[in-house]
PDB file of C-alpha atoms in Angstrom:
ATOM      1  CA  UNK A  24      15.343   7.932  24.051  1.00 82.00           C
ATOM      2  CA  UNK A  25      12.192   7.017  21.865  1.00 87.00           C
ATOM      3  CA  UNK A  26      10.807   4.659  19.977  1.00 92.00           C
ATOM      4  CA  UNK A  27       8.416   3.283  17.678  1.00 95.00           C
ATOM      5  CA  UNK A  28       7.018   0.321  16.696  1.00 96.00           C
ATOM      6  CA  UNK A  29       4.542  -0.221  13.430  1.00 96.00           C
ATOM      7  CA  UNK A  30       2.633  -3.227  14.041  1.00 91.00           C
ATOM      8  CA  UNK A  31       1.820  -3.830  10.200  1.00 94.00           C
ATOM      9  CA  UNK A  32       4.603  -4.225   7.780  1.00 93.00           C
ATOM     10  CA  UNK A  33       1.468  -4.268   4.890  1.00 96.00           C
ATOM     11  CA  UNK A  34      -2.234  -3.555   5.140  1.00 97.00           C
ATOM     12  CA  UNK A  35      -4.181  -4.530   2.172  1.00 97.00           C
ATOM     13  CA  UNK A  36      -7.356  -3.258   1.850  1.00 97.00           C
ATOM     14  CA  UNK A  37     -10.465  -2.926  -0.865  1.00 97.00           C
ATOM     15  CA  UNK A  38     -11.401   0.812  -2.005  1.00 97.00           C
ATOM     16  CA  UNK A  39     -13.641   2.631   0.224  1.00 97.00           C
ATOM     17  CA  UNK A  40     -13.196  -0.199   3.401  1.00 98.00           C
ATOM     18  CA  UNK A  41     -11.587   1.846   6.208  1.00 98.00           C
ATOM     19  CA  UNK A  42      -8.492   1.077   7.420  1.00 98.00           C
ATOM     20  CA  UNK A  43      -6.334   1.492  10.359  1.00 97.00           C
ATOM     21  CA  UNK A  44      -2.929   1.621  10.396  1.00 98.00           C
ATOM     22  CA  UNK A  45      -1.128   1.195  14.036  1.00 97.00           C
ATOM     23  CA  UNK A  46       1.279   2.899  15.602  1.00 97.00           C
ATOM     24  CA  UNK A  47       3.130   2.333  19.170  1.00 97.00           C
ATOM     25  CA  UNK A  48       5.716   4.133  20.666  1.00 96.00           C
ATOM     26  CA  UNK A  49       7.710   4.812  23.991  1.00 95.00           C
ATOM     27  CA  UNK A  50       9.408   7.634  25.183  1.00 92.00           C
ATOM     28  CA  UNK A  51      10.555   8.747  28.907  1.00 90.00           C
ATOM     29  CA  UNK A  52      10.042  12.701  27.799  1.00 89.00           C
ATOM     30  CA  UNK A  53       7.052  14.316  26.021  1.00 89.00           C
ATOM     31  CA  UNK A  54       6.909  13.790  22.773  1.00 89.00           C
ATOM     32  CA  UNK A  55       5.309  15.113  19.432  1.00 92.00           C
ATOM     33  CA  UNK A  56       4.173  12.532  17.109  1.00 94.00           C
ATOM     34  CA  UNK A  57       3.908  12.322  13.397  1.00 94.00           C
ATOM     35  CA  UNK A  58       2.485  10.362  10.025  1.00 96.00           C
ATOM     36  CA  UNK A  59       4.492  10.870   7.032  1.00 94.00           C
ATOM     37  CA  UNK A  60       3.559   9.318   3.804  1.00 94.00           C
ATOM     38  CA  UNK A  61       5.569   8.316   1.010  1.00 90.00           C
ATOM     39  CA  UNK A  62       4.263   7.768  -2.400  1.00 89.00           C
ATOM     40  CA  UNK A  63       6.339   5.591  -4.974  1.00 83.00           C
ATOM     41  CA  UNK A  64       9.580   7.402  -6.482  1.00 76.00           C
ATOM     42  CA  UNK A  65       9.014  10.459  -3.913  1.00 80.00           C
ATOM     43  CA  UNK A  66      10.335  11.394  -0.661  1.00 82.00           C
ATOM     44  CA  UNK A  67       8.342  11.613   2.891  1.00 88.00           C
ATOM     45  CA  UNK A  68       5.251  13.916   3.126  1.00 90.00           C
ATOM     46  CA  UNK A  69       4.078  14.821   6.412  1.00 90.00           C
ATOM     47  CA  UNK A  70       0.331  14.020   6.605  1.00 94.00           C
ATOM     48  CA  UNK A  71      -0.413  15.080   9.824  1.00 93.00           C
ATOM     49  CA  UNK A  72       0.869  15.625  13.684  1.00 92.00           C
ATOM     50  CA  UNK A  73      -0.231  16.340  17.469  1.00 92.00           C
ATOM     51  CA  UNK A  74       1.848  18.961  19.240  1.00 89.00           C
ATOM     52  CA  UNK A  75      -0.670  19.078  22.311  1.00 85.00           C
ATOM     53  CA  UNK A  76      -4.118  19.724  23.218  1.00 86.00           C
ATOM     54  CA  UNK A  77      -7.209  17.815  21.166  1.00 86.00           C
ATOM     55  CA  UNK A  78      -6.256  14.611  20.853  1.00 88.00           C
ATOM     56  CA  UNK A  79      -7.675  13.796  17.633  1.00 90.00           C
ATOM     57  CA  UNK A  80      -5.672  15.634  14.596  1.00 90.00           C
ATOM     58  CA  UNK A  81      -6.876  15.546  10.703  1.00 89.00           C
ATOM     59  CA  UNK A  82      -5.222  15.706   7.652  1.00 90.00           C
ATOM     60  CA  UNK A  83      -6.724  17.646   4.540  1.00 83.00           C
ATOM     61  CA  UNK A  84      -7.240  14.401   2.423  1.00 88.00           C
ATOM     62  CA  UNK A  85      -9.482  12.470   5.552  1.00 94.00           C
ATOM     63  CA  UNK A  86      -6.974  10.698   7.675  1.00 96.00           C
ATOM     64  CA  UNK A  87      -7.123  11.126  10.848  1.00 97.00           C
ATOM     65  CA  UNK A  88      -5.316   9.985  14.631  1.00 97.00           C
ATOM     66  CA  UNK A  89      -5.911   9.832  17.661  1.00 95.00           C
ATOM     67  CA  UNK A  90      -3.334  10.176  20.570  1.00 94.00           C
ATOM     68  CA  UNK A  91      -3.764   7.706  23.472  1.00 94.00           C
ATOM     69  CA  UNK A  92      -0.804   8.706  26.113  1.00 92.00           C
ATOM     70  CA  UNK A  93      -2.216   5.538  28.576  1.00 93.00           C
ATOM     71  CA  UNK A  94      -1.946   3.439  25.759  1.00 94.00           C
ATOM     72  CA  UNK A  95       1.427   5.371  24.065  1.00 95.00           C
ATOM     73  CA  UNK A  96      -0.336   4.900  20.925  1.00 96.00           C
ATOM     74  CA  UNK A  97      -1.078   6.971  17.758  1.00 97.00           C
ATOM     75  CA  UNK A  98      -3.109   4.975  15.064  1.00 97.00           C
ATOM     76  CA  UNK A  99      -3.864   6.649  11.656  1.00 97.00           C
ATOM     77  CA  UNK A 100      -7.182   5.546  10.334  1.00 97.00           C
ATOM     78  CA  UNK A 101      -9.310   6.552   6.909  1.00 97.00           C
ATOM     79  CA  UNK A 102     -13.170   5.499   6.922  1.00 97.00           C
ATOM     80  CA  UNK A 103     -13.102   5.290   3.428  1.00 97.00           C
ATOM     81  CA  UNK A 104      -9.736   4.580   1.308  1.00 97.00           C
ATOM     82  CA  UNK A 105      -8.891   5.161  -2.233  1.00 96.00           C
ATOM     83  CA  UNK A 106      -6.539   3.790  -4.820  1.00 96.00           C
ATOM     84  CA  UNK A 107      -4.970   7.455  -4.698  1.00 95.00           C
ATOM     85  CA  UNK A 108      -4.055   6.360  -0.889  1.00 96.00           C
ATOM     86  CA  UNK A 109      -1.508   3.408  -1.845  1.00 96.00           C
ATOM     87  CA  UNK A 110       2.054   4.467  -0.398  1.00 96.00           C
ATOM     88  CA  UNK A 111       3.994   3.775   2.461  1.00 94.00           C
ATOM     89  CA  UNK A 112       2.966   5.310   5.928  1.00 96.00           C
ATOM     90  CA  UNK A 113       5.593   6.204   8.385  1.00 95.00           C
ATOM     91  CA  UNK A 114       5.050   7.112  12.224  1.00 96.00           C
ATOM     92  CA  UNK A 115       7.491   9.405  14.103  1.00 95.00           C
ATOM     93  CA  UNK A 116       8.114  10.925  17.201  1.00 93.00           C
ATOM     94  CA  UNK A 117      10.532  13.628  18.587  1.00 90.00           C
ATOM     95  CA  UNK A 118      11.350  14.626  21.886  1.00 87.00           C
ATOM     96  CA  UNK A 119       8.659  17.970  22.380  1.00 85.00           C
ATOM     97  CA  UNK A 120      10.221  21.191  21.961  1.00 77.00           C
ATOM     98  CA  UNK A 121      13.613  22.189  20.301  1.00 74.00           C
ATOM     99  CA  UNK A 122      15.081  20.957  17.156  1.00 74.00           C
ATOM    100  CA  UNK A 123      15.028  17.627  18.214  1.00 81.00           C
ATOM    101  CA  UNK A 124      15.569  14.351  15.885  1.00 88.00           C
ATOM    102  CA  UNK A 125      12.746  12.515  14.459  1.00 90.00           C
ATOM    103  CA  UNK A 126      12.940   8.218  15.243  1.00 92.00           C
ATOM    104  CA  UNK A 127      10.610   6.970  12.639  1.00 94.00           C
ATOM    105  CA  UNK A 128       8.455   3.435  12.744  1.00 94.00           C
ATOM    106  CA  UNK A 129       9.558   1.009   9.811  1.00 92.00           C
ATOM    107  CA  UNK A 130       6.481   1.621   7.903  1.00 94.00           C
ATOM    108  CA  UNK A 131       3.379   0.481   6.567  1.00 96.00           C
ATOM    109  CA  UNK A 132       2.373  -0.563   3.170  1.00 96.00           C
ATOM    110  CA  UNK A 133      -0.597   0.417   2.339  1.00 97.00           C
ATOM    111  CA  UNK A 134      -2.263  -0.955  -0.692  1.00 97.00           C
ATOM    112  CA  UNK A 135      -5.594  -0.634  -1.979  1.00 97.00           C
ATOM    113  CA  UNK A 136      -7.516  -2.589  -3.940  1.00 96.00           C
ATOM    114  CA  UNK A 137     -10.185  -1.708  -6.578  1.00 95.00           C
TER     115      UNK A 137
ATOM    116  CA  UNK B  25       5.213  24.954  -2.240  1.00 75.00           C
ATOM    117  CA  UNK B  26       8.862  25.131  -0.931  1.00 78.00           C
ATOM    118  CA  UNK B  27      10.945  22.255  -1.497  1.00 89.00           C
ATOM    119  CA  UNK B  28      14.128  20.079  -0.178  1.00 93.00           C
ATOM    120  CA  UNK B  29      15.952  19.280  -3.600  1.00 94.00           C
ATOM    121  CA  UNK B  30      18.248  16.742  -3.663  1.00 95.00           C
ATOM    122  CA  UNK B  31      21.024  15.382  -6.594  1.00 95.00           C
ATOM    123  CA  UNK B  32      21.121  13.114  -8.015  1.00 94.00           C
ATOM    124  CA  UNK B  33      18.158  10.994  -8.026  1.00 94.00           C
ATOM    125  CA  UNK B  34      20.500   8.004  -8.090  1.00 96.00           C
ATOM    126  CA  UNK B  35      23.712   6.900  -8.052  1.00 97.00           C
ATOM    127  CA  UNK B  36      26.369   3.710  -8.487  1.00 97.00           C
ATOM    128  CA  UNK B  37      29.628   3.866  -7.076  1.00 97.00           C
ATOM    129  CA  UNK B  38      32.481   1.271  -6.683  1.00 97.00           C
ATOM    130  CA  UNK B  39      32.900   0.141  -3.457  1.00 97.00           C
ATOM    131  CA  UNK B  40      35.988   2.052  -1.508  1.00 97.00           C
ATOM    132  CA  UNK B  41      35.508   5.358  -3.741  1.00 98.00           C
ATOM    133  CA  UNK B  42      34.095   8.760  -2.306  1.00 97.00           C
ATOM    134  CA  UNK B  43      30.701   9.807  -2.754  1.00 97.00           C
ATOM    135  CA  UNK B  44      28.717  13.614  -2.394  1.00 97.00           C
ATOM    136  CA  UNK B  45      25.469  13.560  -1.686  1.00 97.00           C
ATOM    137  CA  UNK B  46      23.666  17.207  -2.534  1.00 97.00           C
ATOM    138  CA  UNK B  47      20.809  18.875  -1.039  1.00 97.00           C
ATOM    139  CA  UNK B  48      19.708  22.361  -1.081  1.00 96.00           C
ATOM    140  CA  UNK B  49      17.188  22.659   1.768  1.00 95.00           C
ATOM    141  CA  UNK B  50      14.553  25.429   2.010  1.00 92.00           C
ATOM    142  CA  UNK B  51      15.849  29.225   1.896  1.00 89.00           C
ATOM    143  CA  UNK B  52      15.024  30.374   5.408  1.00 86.00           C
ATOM    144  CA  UNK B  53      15.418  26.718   7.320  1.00 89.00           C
ATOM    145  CA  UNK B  54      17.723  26.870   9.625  1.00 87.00           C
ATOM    146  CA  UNK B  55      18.533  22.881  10.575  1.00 91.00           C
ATOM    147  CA  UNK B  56      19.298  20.407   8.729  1.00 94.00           C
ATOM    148  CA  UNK B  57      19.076  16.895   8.578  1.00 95.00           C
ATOM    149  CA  UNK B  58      20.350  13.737   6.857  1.00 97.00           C
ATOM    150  CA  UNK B  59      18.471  10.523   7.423  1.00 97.00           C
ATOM    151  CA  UNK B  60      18.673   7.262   5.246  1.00 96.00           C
ATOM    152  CA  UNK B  61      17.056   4.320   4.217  1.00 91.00           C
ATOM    153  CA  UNK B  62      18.081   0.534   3.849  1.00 91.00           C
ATOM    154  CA  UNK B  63      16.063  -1.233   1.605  1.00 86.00           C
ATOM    155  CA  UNK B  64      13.021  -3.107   3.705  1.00 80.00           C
ATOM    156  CA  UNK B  65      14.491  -1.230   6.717  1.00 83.00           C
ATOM    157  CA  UNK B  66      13.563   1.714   9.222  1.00 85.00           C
ATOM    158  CA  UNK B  67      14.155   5.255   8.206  1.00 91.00           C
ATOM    159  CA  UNK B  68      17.287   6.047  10.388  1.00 94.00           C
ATOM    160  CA  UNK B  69      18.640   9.212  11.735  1.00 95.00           C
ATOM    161  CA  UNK B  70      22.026  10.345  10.217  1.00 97.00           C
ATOM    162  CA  UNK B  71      22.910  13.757  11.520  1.00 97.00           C
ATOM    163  CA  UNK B  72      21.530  16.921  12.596  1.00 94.00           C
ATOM    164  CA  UNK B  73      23.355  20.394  11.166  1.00 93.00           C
ATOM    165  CA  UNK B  74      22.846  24.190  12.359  1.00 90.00           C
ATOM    166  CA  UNK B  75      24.511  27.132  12.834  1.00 88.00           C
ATOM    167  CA  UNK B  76      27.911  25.793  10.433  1.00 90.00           C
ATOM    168  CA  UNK B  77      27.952  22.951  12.876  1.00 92.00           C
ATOM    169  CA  UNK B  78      26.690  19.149  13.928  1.00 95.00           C
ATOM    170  CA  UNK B  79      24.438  19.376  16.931  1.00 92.00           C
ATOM    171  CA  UNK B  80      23.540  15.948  16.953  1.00 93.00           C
ATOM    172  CA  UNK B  81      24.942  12.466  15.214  1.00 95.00           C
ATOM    173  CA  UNK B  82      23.847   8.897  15.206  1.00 95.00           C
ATOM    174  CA  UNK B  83      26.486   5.817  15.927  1.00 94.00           C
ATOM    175  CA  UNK B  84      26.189   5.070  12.244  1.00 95.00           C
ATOM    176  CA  UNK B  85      27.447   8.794  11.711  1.00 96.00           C
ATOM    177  CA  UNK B  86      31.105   7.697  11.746  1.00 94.00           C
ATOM    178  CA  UNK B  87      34.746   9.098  10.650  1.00 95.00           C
ATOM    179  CA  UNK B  88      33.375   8.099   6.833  1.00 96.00           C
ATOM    180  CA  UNK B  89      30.960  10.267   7.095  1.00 97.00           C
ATOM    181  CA  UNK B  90      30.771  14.113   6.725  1.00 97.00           C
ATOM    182  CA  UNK B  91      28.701  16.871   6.413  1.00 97.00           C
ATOM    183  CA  UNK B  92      29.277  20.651   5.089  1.00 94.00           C
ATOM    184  CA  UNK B  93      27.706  23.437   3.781  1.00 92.00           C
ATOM    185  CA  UNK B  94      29.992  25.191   1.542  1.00 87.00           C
ATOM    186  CA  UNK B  95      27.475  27.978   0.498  1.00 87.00           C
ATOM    187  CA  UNK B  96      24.382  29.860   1.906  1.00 78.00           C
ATOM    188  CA  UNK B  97      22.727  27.298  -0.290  1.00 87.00           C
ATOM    189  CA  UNK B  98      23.993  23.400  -0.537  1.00 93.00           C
ATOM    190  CA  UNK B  99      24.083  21.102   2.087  1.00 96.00           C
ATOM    191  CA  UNK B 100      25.986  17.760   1.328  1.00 97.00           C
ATOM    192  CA  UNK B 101      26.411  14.451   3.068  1.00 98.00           C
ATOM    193  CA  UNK B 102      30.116  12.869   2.109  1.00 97.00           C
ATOM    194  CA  UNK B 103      30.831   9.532   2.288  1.00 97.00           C
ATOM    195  CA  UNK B 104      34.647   8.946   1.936  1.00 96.00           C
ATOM    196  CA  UNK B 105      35.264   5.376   1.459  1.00 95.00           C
ATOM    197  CA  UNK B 106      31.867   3.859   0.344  1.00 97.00           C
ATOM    198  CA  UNK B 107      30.956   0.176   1.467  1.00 96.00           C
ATOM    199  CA  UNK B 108      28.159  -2.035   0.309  1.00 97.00           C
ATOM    200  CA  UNK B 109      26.043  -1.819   3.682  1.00 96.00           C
ATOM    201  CA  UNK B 110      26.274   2.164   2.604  1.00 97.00           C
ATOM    202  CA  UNK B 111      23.469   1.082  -0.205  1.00 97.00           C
ATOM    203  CA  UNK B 112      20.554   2.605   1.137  1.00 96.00           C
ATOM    204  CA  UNK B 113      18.334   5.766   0.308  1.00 95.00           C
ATOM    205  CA  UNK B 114      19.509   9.079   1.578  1.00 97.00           C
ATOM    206  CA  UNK B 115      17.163  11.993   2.684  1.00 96.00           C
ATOM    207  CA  UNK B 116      17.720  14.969   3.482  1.00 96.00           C
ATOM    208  CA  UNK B 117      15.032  17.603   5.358  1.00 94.00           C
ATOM    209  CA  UNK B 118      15.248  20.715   7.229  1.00 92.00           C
ATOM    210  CA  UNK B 119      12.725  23.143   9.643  1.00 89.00           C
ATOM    211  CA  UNK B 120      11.912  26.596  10.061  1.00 82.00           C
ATOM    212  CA  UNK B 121      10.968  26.420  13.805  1.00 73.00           C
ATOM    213  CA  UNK B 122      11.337  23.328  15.567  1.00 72.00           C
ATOM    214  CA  UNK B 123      10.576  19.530  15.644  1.00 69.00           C
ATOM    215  CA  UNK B 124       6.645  20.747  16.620  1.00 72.00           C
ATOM    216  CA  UNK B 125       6.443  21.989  12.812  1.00 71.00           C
ATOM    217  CA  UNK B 126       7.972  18.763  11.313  1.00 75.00           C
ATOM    218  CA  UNK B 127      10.542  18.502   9.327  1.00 86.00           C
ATOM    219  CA  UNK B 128      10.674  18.671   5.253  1.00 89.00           C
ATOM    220  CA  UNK B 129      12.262  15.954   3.358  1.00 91.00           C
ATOM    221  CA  UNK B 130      13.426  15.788  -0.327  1.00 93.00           C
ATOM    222  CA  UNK B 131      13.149  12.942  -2.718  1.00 91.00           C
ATOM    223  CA  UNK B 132      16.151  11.459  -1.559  1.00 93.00           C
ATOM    224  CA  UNK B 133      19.332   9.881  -3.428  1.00 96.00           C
ATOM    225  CA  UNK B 134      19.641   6.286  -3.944  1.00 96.00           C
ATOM    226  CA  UNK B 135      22.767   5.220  -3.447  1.00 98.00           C
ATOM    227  CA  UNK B 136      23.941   2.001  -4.401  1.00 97.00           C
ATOM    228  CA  UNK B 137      27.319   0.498  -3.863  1.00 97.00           C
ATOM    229  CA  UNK B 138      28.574  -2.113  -6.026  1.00 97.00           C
TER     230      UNK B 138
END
């Protein structure tokens, strides 16, 4: 079985501060590992995932995480945030391979400040 | 883009009476997925669908719960006797190929039971 844990229920933050958003999970099988965001009134987007291979994995809009298996981690981070960034951030993990479940974190809120 | 579409956006129902959720997932997906969301709470993992049949269910997934999909198109989540602690929001996703490509997820229904 897996798990996750998301140490931050909220993370405020001023615009363009960076930001890190944590992420811990646990799992006794290999696992791939997700970041959905939500924005309000909408349903979850993924933002970006590792499968295998470089540990570091980017979105489009300049997020970015970094899997740490020693430290069963998977932090998202921004160096620079906007106001266009405010939602909620989920992390998720599924068993590796297959058609396998998703167990999700219980979110961060992230809201930025002008 | 393709989309998960999901009716209605919200809904209010008595406690006790039935309720049918409504999803049409993306054309060529092949599983399907329910997950919901308490208010303040962890996105949780209802059921998993393929092939005309549940391959996987959660121990909230109970007799009150049920899924189908009546056409090449729909896929619905039934809840037959509705209770308060059913209040929650209600996603639905699906995949092409596997948990490695994630999963996507509609808007979701809010359900509220009163």
């Amino acid at each position: 079985a897996q798990s996750v844990t998301q140490l931050d229920s909220q993370v405020p933050v001023f615009e363009e501060a960076p930001v890190e958003l944590r992420c811990n999970y646990s799992s006794s099988v290999s696992v791939y590992l997700f970041w959905y965001v939500q924005y309000p009134n909408q349903g979850l987007q993924l933002l970006l995932k590792y499968l295998s291979g470089s540990t570091l994995v980017e979105s489009i809009n300049g997020f970015e995480a970094e899997f740490n298996k020693s430290q069963t981690s998977f932090h998202l981070r921004k160096p620079s945030v906007h106001i266009s960034d405010t939602a909620e951030y989920f992390c998720a993990v599924g068993a590796a391979g297959g058609y396998n479940k998703l167990i999700f974190g219980a979110g961060t809120r992230l809201a930025v400040h002008p | 883009e393709p989309e998960v579409t999901q009716t209605p956006s919200h809904q209010v129902t008595q406690m006790g009476q039935e309720v049918i959720l409504r999803c049409v997932p993306i054309s060529n997906h092949l599983y399907f997925y329910w997950y919901r969301q308490i208010l303040g709470q962890k996105v949780e993992f209802l059921v998993s669908f393929y092939n005309n049949e549940i391959s996987e269910k959660s121990e909230i997934f109970d007799d009150q719960f049920s899924v189908e999909r009546p056409d090449g198109s729909n896929f619905t989540l039934k809840i037959r006797s509705t209770k308060l602690e059913d209040s929650a929001m209600y996603f639905c996703a699906s995949s092409e190929a596997g948990t490695g490509h994630g999963y996507t997820f509609g808007s979701g229904t809010r359900l509220t039971v009163v």
